[in-house]
Amino acid sequence: MAALKLDKNELSLLRPCSEEELRQLNAEIHTHSVLKHLSVRQQAGLSQKLALFLLGLIILLCVAAPLICTHDPTKFYLSHLNESPGQEFWLGTDSLGRDLFSLLCYGGRSSLLIGTIGALCSCALGLIIGIGSALFPRYVGVFLQRLIEICQSVPSLLWMLTIAAFIPRRDELTLALIIGCCSWFSLARLARAETLQLQGASFMEAAASFNSSVFLKIRLHLWPRLVSVLNFAPAAAFNQALLAEAVLSFLGLGLPLEQLSWGCVLSLSGRALQHNAWWVIVFPGIILLVTMLTMTLLCASWRIEHKRRCSNL
Amino acid sequence: MDAQQIKYGSVDPILIIHKLFLDFEHNAGNIEALRGVSLTLRRGEILALIGESGCGKSVLLKAIPGLNSKRARLKGGRVLFYPRSQSNGIELSALTSKQLRLVRGSLIGTVFQDSAASLNPAVATGRQLEAQIMRQAGLSQAQARSRLVELLSSLDLKDPQRISALPPQLLSGGERQRCCLALALAGSIELLLADEITTALDPTVQLTLLRLLLKLKERFSLSVLLITHNLGVAAAVADRIGIMYAGRIVEIGTAAEICENPQHPYTRTLFAALPERAKRGEELPTITGSAPVLINPPSGDLFARRDPCPLRIDFIKAPPFFALSPTHMVATWRLHPAVCGQNYPVLEELS
Amino acid sequence: MLTALIRVLGTVFSLCLLSVLIFVLAHAAPGDPLQSFFGNAADSLDAAQRLQALDALGLNRPLYQQYFSWLQQIFQGNWGMSLIYRMPVQHLLPLYLLNTLILGGIAFLLIAVLALILALICARFEGRLTDRLICSLGSASYFLPSFWLGVILILIFAVNLRLLPPGGAYDPGQSASLLNRSIHLLLPLAVLVLSHVWYYGALLRSRLLEELRADYILTAKACGLSSVQILISQALRTMLPFMLQLCAIALPHILGGTFVVEAVFNYPGAGLLIVQSAKGHDYNLLLALVLLSGFVMICSALLAHILSAYFDFRLRARPEASWLH
């Protein structure tokens, strides 16, 4: 049993606190705890900054195409067929003699436009139908659910091919709408599942007991939950639309070949294989890939990390 | 190891926790969940640990078989375990996870609070229990099944067939918690760690479960570390009671001593705040404030910040343990000779 | 039992809706309806002959009557005439469908197994280098457009290295040779698997990580199980219904992928047929394929639901009332 050694100063403190001291100490404690509770804000990481830079660069190239491109994308330079990348043609030419770099910049305009409009259309449709199928009473809800199910049972690409076959003349807007109207299924299903999950939640019962209106419930409870779960959706829809346009044009069912888009350039890869012209295949693919990756990375930074608990493994 | 045993010689410990420091890594800094906890659990006793949420009792319980998450870092101290088969003891804090796996389930059993979440919802209860019995006792499935029936009836479960066939979420709370106990008792364990096993049950079921716990202790020769925030539960079954606050033990003693003569201001306010002791017409006494956040905790006695009349030194230096009796130790400056007038022996740490 | 019956009835209802949709599309198809039956000879009919032909084919009757006779035709196996191939559709389909089945089926199995293995590895080593590496590589492979990947692989392996054939399902005359077929399948399979595996791998991984945060995993650890044992015996059991649902979603997804891959590699399967019929405005063939694929998907969704309900006690409970009221 060790003896306790307190020095004279500490011994003098073995008394109750005075009022003044208590007040002072409590004030200190308050600031101390407030400072400690400051959460660490998520700073934009290096990868997000890089993604923003690259995407901005691509958009800039497409928008400022007339200023940057040295050659006319529609002109056929017959004396420079299938030239590999060099001084004059930065990314080479295709088998028809068109400058690949200009093709990509001008083509980017159409592709990005189609991507954006297609994504907006698909997200809007998906959300409305998905939430509607969960919220509307009995028969309408069931009907919408069946609609989602049968639409999803056929691959999106197949729907797009079918409808594209029916519409012979396609311009950018039409193509974007076709793509948008055929890609909303999975988003609708997810939105429906999330809305349904709320049904069993206790706070919904509480809200009902307060007689909250439907719109209030949607705004307070449904919308934040949807945003946190489905925040990958805009980027995914954009990527899907971009890809769909590329595939459709590659298969010959997208934009007519006279028009320029990344998909049309990619559809030249069949002929490029015969000539072993790797630049016609590689460069458009890379620019498509980079656009999609940067878009996804940017949207990933908005995702709220659910670090609720640690893995129990 | 032997010197330690001599110190605790007369006591026959099964578990010794010695100055345990445990941190959790966090964005804003390290959370010091355990700040120098020392504890001895004697063979065959039930020790109840009481404290509010956030004081570190679950962390302490999980630290024994190493069940804390990957973010937990042991900063200092040891956990020593003395099963009957190993007279020299095992240092649990130094074992690798592979070695700890051999100890969990076979020598140390754990039961958690939420029985509904603690059992796999996609598998029938009987199957889960049988699998554990087969694993621990090395029996075939048929043998495991008959052992299961034995085990369930020793836990006072009337209809073992029905309970085995159902998935856990279709059982009642009491039945489920007993199944979790059965899961822990499947191996021939010597130490049972119970983390608030009665908290999620209603009072009548709580009492039955506690009586069952006493019966099981005798029948299976267990030593139990029981965590609870309910003083009544502790008083009903515990041999000794320990009070934890902010990652440290502040008072420990036999159940009688703690209930009749609490000395630490925290323990006193806990007892005063019991609804049973409230007088009609008067305001219910409570403890203001909330548990401190243990990131960079200040020095001194952390309870002083919620104490209505603290001592000045509580904000500066942490108190040592004053021993009121061979079994009753309290860590508070109020028992210093200059404050209370009595000369109690001083311990730097709990033994 | 009752819920299962309701489920089956709902499936039949979906199928009926699909058939109505297809029928409406078939009638909205631009072009001369007689062309799909008589081919180019339809152009040379005069007005009276046209009316006669339309009457004979029943194309003048009200729409709902046409729908039921169309349905009858479908069930009898008479699926119309293909313009491009100049054959009845029902004679054209089987060979091509078999090829797609081989490609799609093997790809489906490979993707399922690989995705599960990758997800398990990521869950076991969560947060560490292995996990991060797999995630980044996976995301990169997911973003590669599959047709571009196919062309690149053809460029590398067929054109430059000359190791593998650039397309087709088999060399002429060797349709029964398994070795030959396998060599031709290598590149298409590689493309299919690479472009789809991480989609499912990521879903499985995130669901697995969520499951690992549940309390029963901690109980299993407290019972003395190792990480691998916990993953396989505990986490996978609760994930089984989710995996079955993923299989149901995967079927149309992977099938959509085979269409593109078949077009790139000139693989004679249903996908190639679809692309050709869409380009050539062969509506009979196109719509027959759409109907067929829809039928297969809806039935497989039903099967997946039944199987997952069998495995999961949780799904057997009934959903609660809408919170609108």
Short mmCIF file of C-alpha atoms in Angstrom, two decimals, chain A:
data_model
loop_
_atom_site.label_atom_id
_atom_site.label_comp_id
_atom_site.label_asym_id
_atom_site.label_seq_id
_atom_site.Cartn_x
_atom_site.Cartn_y
_atom_site.Cartn_z
CA MET A 1 0.00 0.00 0.00
CA ALA A 2 2.03 2.94 -1.30
CA ALA A 3 1.93 6.26 0.48
CA LEU A 4 0.50 9.13 -1.50
CA LYS A 5 2.74 12.09 -2.12
CA LEU A 6 1.13 15.42 -2.94
CA ASP A 7 3.16 18.59 -3.01
CA LYS A 8 2.14 21.72 -1.12
CA ASN A 9 0.45 23.31 -4.13
CA GLU A 10 -1.72 20.27 -4.77
CA LEU A 11 -2.56 19.93 -1.09
CA SER A 12 -3.94 23.45 -1.16
CA LEU A 13 -6.30 22.40 -3.94
CA LEU A 14 -8.03 19.77 -1.81
CA ARG A 15 -10.99 22.05 -1.27
CA PRO A 16 -14.35 22.58 -2.92
CA CYS A 17 -14.46 24.98 -5.90
CA SER A 18 -15.70 28.52 -5.45
CA GLU A 19 -18.55 29.86 -7.61
CA GLU A 20 -16.22 31.96 -9.71
CA GLU A 21 -13.84 29.10 -10.38
CA LEU A 22 -16.76 26.85 -11.37
CA ARG A 23 -18.06 29.38 -13.85
CA GLN A 24 -14.63 29.88 -15.38
CA LEU A 25 -13.95 26.15 -15.61
CA ASN A 26 -17.34 25.47 -17.20
CA ALA A 27 -16.72 28.12 -19.83
CA GLU A 28 -13.37 26.48 -20.64
CA ILE A 29 -14.96 23.07 -20.87
CA HIS A 30 -17.59 24.35 -23.25
CA THR A 31 -15.13 25.76 -25.76
CA HIS A 32 -12.93 22.71 -25.34
CA SER A 33 -15.71 20.32 -26.24
CA VAL A 34 -17.07 22.43 -29.08
CA LEU A 35 -13.68 22.56 -30.77
CA LYS A 36 -13.26 18.85 -30.42
CA HIS A 37 -16.58 18.08 -32.06
CA LEU A 38 -15.75 19.79 -35.33
CA SER A 39 -16.08 17.13 -37.96
CA VAL A 40 -13.41 16.75 -40.55
CA ARG A 41 -14.74 18.02 -43.87
CA GLN A 42 -14.03 15.86 -46.84
CA GLN A 43 -11.58 17.70 -48.96
CA ALA A 44 -11.55 17.28 -52.67
CA GLY A 45 -8.84 14.74 -53.24
CA LEU A 46 -6.21 14.88 -55.91
CA SER A 47 -8.11 12.45 -58.11
CA GLN A 48 -11.21 14.65 -58.10
CA LYS A 49 -9.19 17.72 -59.09
CA LEU A 50 -7.54 15.76 -61.89
CA ALA A 51 -10.92 14.50 -63.07
CA LEU A 52 -12.33 18.01 -63.13
CA PHE A 53 -9.34 19.25 -65.09
CA LEU A 54 -9.52 16.50 -67.68
CA LEU A 55 -13.27 16.79 -68.18
CA GLY A 56 -12.99 20.52 -68.49
CA LEU A 57 -10.25 20.08 -71.08
CA ILE A 58 -12.36 17.73 -73.16
CA ILE A 59 -15.39 20.00 -73.05
CA LEU A 60 -13.22 22.97 -73.94
CA LEU A 61 -11.76 21.12 -76.93
CA CYS A 62 -15.23 20.26 -78.18
CA VAL A 63 -16.72 23.68 -77.67
CA ALA A 64 -13.76 25.56 -79.11
CA ALA A 65 -13.33 23.11 -81.99
CA PRO A 66 -13.49 25.68 -84.75
CA LEU A 67 -10.68 27.62 -83.11
CA ILE A 68 -8.38 24.71 -82.31
CA CYS A 69 -8.71 22.30 -85.21
CA THR A 70 -6.37 22.98 -88.03
CA HIS A 71 -8.22 20.88 -90.58
CA ASP A 72 -11.83 20.71 -91.72
CA PRO A 73 -13.36 17.47 -90.39
CA THR A 74 -15.57 16.97 -93.45
CA LYS A 75 -12.80 17.37 -95.97
CA PHE A 76 -11.22 14.29 -97.47
CA TYR A 77 -7.47 14.66 -97.80
CA LEU A 78 -7.07 12.02 -100.49
CA SER A 79 -3.33 12.30 -100.60
CA HIS A 80 -3.06 11.45 -96.89
CA LEU A 81 -5.11 8.27 -96.55
CA ASN A 82 -4.46 6.17 -93.46
CA GLU A 83 -1.63 8.27 -92.23
CA SER A 84 -0.33 7.53 -88.75
CA PRO A 85 -0.09 10.38 -86.20
CA GLY A 86 2.46 12.97 -87.20
CA GLN A 87 3.26 16.67 -87.64
CA GLU A 88 0.42 17.62 -89.90
CA PHE A 89 -2.35 15.38 -88.68
CA TRP A 90 -1.91 15.18 -84.92
CA LEU A 91 -3.83 11.97 -84.45
CA GLY A 92 -3.57 10.61 -87.98
CA THR A 93 -6.19 10.17 -90.65
CA ASP A 94 -8.75 7.50 -91.36
CA SER A 95 -9.19 5.44 -94.52
CA LEU A 96 -11.19 8.24 -96.15
CA GLY A 97 -8.54 10.83 -95.49
CA ARG A 98 -10.27 12.77 -92.72
CA ASP A 99 -8.25 14.29 -89.88
CA LEU A 100 -8.90 12.26 -86.77
CA PHE A 101 -8.30 15.07 -84.29
CA SER A 102 -10.88 17.35 -85.92
CA LEU A 103 -13.28 14.44 -86.20
CA LEU A 104 -12.98 13.83 -82.50
CA CYS A 105 -13.41 17.47 -81.50
CA TYR A 106 -16.45 18.10 -83.66
CA GLY A 107 -17.81 14.68 -82.94
CA GLY A 108 -17.49 15.36 -79.24
CA ARG A 109 -20.09 18.09 -79.52
CA SER A 110 -22.77 15.72 -80.76
CA SER A 111 -21.79 12.96 -78.42
CA LEU A 112 -21.73 15.12 -75.32
CA LEU A 113 -25.02 16.73 -76.26
CA ILE A 114 -26.65 13.35 -76.78
CA GLY A 115 -25.14 12.13 -73.55
CA THR A 116 -26.53 15.04 -71.54
CA ILE A 117 -30.03 15.03 -73.01
CA GLY A 118 -30.24 11.24 -72.86
CA ALA A 119 -29.14 11.26 -69.24
CA LEU A 120 -31.67 13.94 -68.25
CA CYS A 121 -34.47 12.11 -70.01
CA SER A 122 -33.56 8.76 -68.51
CA CYS A 123 -33.16 10.10 -64.95
CA ALA A 124 -36.42 12.04 -65.07
CA LEU A 125 -38.41 9.11 -66.42
CA GLY A 126 -36.79 6.66 -64.06
CA LEU A 127 -37.44 8.74 -60.96
CA ILE A 128 -41.01 9.66 -61.82
CA ILE A 129 -42.10 6.17 -62.79
CA GLY A 130 -40.15 4.49 -60.00
CA ILE A 131 -41.44 6.71 -57.22
CA GLY A 132 -44.90 6.78 -58.78
CA SER A 133 -45.14 3.01 -58.87
CA ALA A 134 -44.42 2.89 -55.14
CA LEU A 135 -46.58 5.83 -54.10
CA PHE A 136 -49.70 5.60 -56.19
CA PRO A 137 -52.53 3.58 -54.69
CA ARG A 138 -53.30 0.03 -55.65
CA TYR A 139 -53.95 -0.41 -59.36
CA VAL A 140 -51.89 2.40 -60.79
CA GLY A 141 -48.95 1.35 -58.69
CA VAL A 142 -49.23 -2.28 -59.66
CA PHE A 143 -49.60 -1.37 -63.32
CA LEU A 144 -46.49 0.80 -63.22
CA GLN A 145 -44.61 -1.98 -61.47
CA ARG A 146 -45.56 -4.45 -64.17
CA LEU A 147 -44.56 -1.87 -66.77
CA ILE A 148 -41.11 -1.56 -65.24
CA GLU A 149 -40.81 -5.32 -65.11
CA ILE A 150 -41.69 -6.02 -68.70
CA CYS A 151 -39.62 -3.10 -69.96
CA GLN A 152 -36.66 -4.35 -67.98
CA SER A 153 -37.11 -7.88 -69.26
CA VAL A 154 -35.86 -6.86 -72.66
CA PRO A 155 -32.28 -5.55 -72.74
CA SER A 156 -32.11 -1.74 -73.15
CA LEU A 157 -29.99 -2.16 -76.23
CA LEU A 158 -32.64 -4.32 -77.83
CA TRP A 159 -35.34 -1.71 -77.19
CA MET A 160 -33.08 0.95 -78.66
CA LEU A 161 -32.35 -1.14 -81.74
CA THR A 162 -36.04 -1.87 -82.24
CA ILE A 163 -37.16 1.73 -81.93
CA ALA A 164 -34.22 2.94 -84.00
CA ALA A 165 -35.28 0.53 -86.70
CA PHE A 166 -38.72 2.10 -86.74
CA ILE A 167 -37.45 5.65 -87.05
CA PRO A 168 -35.39 5.92 -90.22
CA ARG A 169 -34.30 9.51 -89.93
CA ARG A 170 -32.44 10.22 -86.74
CA ASP A 171 -30.88 13.46 -85.67
CA GLU A 172 -29.19 14.19 -82.38
CA LEU A 173 -32.31 15.08 -80.42
CA THR A 174 -34.25 12.05 -81.65
CA LEU A 175 -31.39 9.73 -80.85
CA ALA A 176 -31.01 11.25 -77.40
CA LEU A 177 -34.71 10.77 -76.71
CA ILE A 178 -34.62 7.19 -77.94
CA ILE A 179 -31.70 6.45 -75.68
CA GLY A 180 -33.33 8.23 -72.76
CA CYS A 181 -36.62 6.41 -73.17
CA CYS A 182 -34.93 3.01 -73.19
CA SER A 183 -32.55 3.38 -70.26
CA TRP A 184 -34.73 4.40 -67.34
CA PHE A 185 -35.64 0.89 -66.18
CA SER A 186 -32.96 0.11 -63.61
CA LEU A 187 -33.19 3.57 -62.06
CA ALA A 188 -36.96 3.17 -61.77
CA ARG A 189 -36.52 -0.16 -60.08
CA LEU A 190 -34.00 1.22 -57.60
CA ALA A 191 -36.13 4.30 -56.84
CA ARG A 192 -39.12 2.07 -56.30
CA ALA A 193 -37.19 -0.22 -53.97
CA GLU A 194 -35.94 2.73 -51.90
CA THR A 195 -39.40 4.27 -51.62
CA LEU A 196 -40.85 0.94 -50.59
CA GLN A 197 -38.18 0.51 -47.94
CA LEU A 198 -39.42 3.66 -46.31
CA GLN A 199 -42.85 2.12 -45.84
CA GLY A 200 -41.74 0.04 -42.93
CA ALA A 201 -39.71 2.77 -41.27
CA SER A 202 -40.94 3.95 -37.88
CA PHE A 203 -40.43 7.58 -38.70
CA MET A 204 -42.96 7.24 -41.51
CA GLU A 205 -45.52 6.04 -39.00
CA ALA A 206 -44.66 9.03 -36.86
CA ALA A 207 -45.05 11.35 -39.84
CA ALA A 208 -48.42 9.81 -40.61
CA SER A 209 -49.53 10.37 -37.05
CA PHE A 210 -48.73 14.06 -37.49
CA ASN A 211 -50.96 14.08 -40.56
CA SER A 212 -48.11 15.27 -42.78
CA SER A 213 -49.03 15.86 -46.37
CA VAL A 214 -47.55 13.65 -49.05
CA PHE A 215 -45.38 16.44 -50.41
CA LEU A 216 -43.91 17.17 -47.03
CA LYS A 217 -43.10 13.52 -46.54
CA ILE A 218 -41.47 13.37 -49.95
CA ARG A 219 -39.42 16.46 -49.32
CA LEU A 220 -38.33 15.65 -45.77
CA HIS A 221 -37.82 11.92 -45.88
CA LEU A 222 -37.86 10.48 -49.35
CA TRP A 223 -35.77 13.01 -51.23
CA PRO A 224 -32.68 13.02 -48.93
CA ARG A 225 -32.70 9.26 -48.82
CA LEU A 226 -32.99 8.99 -52.57
CA VAL A 227 -30.21 11.51 -53.07
CA SER A 228 -27.87 9.64 -50.75
CA VAL A 229 -28.55 6.28 -52.37
CA LEU A 230 -28.92 7.28 -56.00
CA ASN A 231 -26.28 9.98 -56.28
CA PHE A 232 -24.36 7.82 -58.71
CA ALA A 233 -27.34 7.93 -61.10
CA PRO A 234 -26.64 11.12 -63.12
CA ALA A 235 -23.08 10.05 -63.91
CA ALA A 236 -24.15 6.50 -64.66
CA ALA A 237 -26.94 7.72 -66.94
CA PHE A 238 -24.57 10.05 -68.76
CA ASN A 239 -22.06 7.25 -69.27
CA GLN A 240 -24.75 4.88 -70.39
CA ALA A 241 -26.12 7.41 -72.90
CA LEU A 242 -22.64 8.13 -74.24
CA LEU A 243 -21.95 4.45 -74.58
CA ALA A 244 -25.34 3.74 -76.15
CA GLU A 245 -24.76 6.40 -78.76
CA ALA A 246 -21.37 4.92 -79.53
CA VAL A 247 -22.74 1.38 -79.79
CA LEU A 248 -25.69 2.39 -81.92
CA SER A 249 -23.53 4.37 -84.31
CA PHE A 250 -21.00 1.53 -84.36
CA LEU A 251 -23.75 -0.88 -85.35
CA GLY A 252 -24.99 1.56 -87.98
CA LEU A 253 -28.24 2.40 -86.22
CA GLY A 254 -27.26 5.67 -84.59
CA LEU A 255 -26.50 8.91 -86.26
CA PRO A 256 -26.17 8.78 -90.02
CA LEU A 257 -22.55 8.47 -91.03
CA GLU A 258 -22.39 11.93 -92.56
CA GLN A 259 -22.83 13.39 -89.13
CA LEU A 260 -19.94 13.31 -86.75
CA SER A 261 -19.89 11.75 -83.35
CA TRP A 262 -17.53 9.57 -81.38
CA GLY A 263 -19.64 6.56 -82.20
CA CYS A 264 -19.41 7.24 -85.91
CA VAL A 265 -15.64 7.51 -85.64
CA LEU A 266 -15.58 4.23 -83.74
CA SER A 267 -17.63 2.57 -86.43
CA LEU A 268 -14.68 3.14 -88.76
CA SER A 269 -12.68 0.65 -86.73
CA GLY A 270 -13.86 -2.25 -88.87
CA ARG A 271 -12.08 -0.81 -91.87
CA ALA A 272 -9.20 0.29 -89.71
CA LEU A 273 -8.59 -3.33 -88.72
CA GLN A 274 -8.04 -4.23 -92.32
CA HIS A 275 -5.42 -1.53 -92.69
CA ASN A 276 -3.97 -2.16 -89.21
CA ALA A 277 -4.52 1.53 -88.46
CA TRP A 278 -4.41 1.36 -84.67
CA TRP A 279 -4.80 5.11 -84.20
CA VAL A 280 -8.31 5.12 -85.58
CA ILE A 281 -9.28 2.54 -82.97
CA VAL A 282 -7.26 3.61 -79.97
CA PHE A 283 -7.71 7.39 -79.81
CA PRO A 284 -11.52 7.62 -79.99
CA GLY A 285 -11.78 4.84 -77.42
CA ILE A 286 -9.41 6.61 -75.09
CA ILE A 287 -11.26 9.89 -75.26
CA LEU A 288 -14.57 8.12 -74.64
CA LEU A 289 -13.08 6.23 -71.72
CA VAL A 290 -11.53 9.34 -70.18
CA THR A 291 -14.82 11.25 -70.42
CA MET A 292 -16.70 8.48 -68.68
CA LEU A 293 -14.10 7.95 -66.00
CA THR A 294 -13.81 11.62 -65.13
CA MET A 295 -17.58 12.01 -64.95
CA THR A 296 -17.82 9.07 -62.58
CA LEU A 297 -14.96 10.26 -60.42
CA LEU A 298 -16.54 13.68 -60.09
CA CYS A 299 -19.87 12.26 -59.02
CA ALA A 300 -18.15 9.84 -56.67
CA SER A 301 -16.90 12.78 -54.64
CA TRP A 302 -20.50 13.67 -53.79
CA ARG A 303 -21.15 10.26 -52.36
CA ILE A 304 -21.67 10.23 -48.63
CA GLU A 305 -19.54 7.52 -47.12
CA HIS A 306 -21.64 5.41 -44.84
CA LYS A 307 -18.91 4.64 -42.39
CA ARG A 308 -21.43 3.64 -39.80
CA ARG A 309 -19.52 0.84 -38.29
CA CYS A 310 -16.42 -1.19 -38.77
CA SER A 311 -16.42 -4.61 -40.35
CA ASN A 312 -16.85 -7.32 -37.74
CA LEU A 313 -14.60 -9.75 -39.56
#
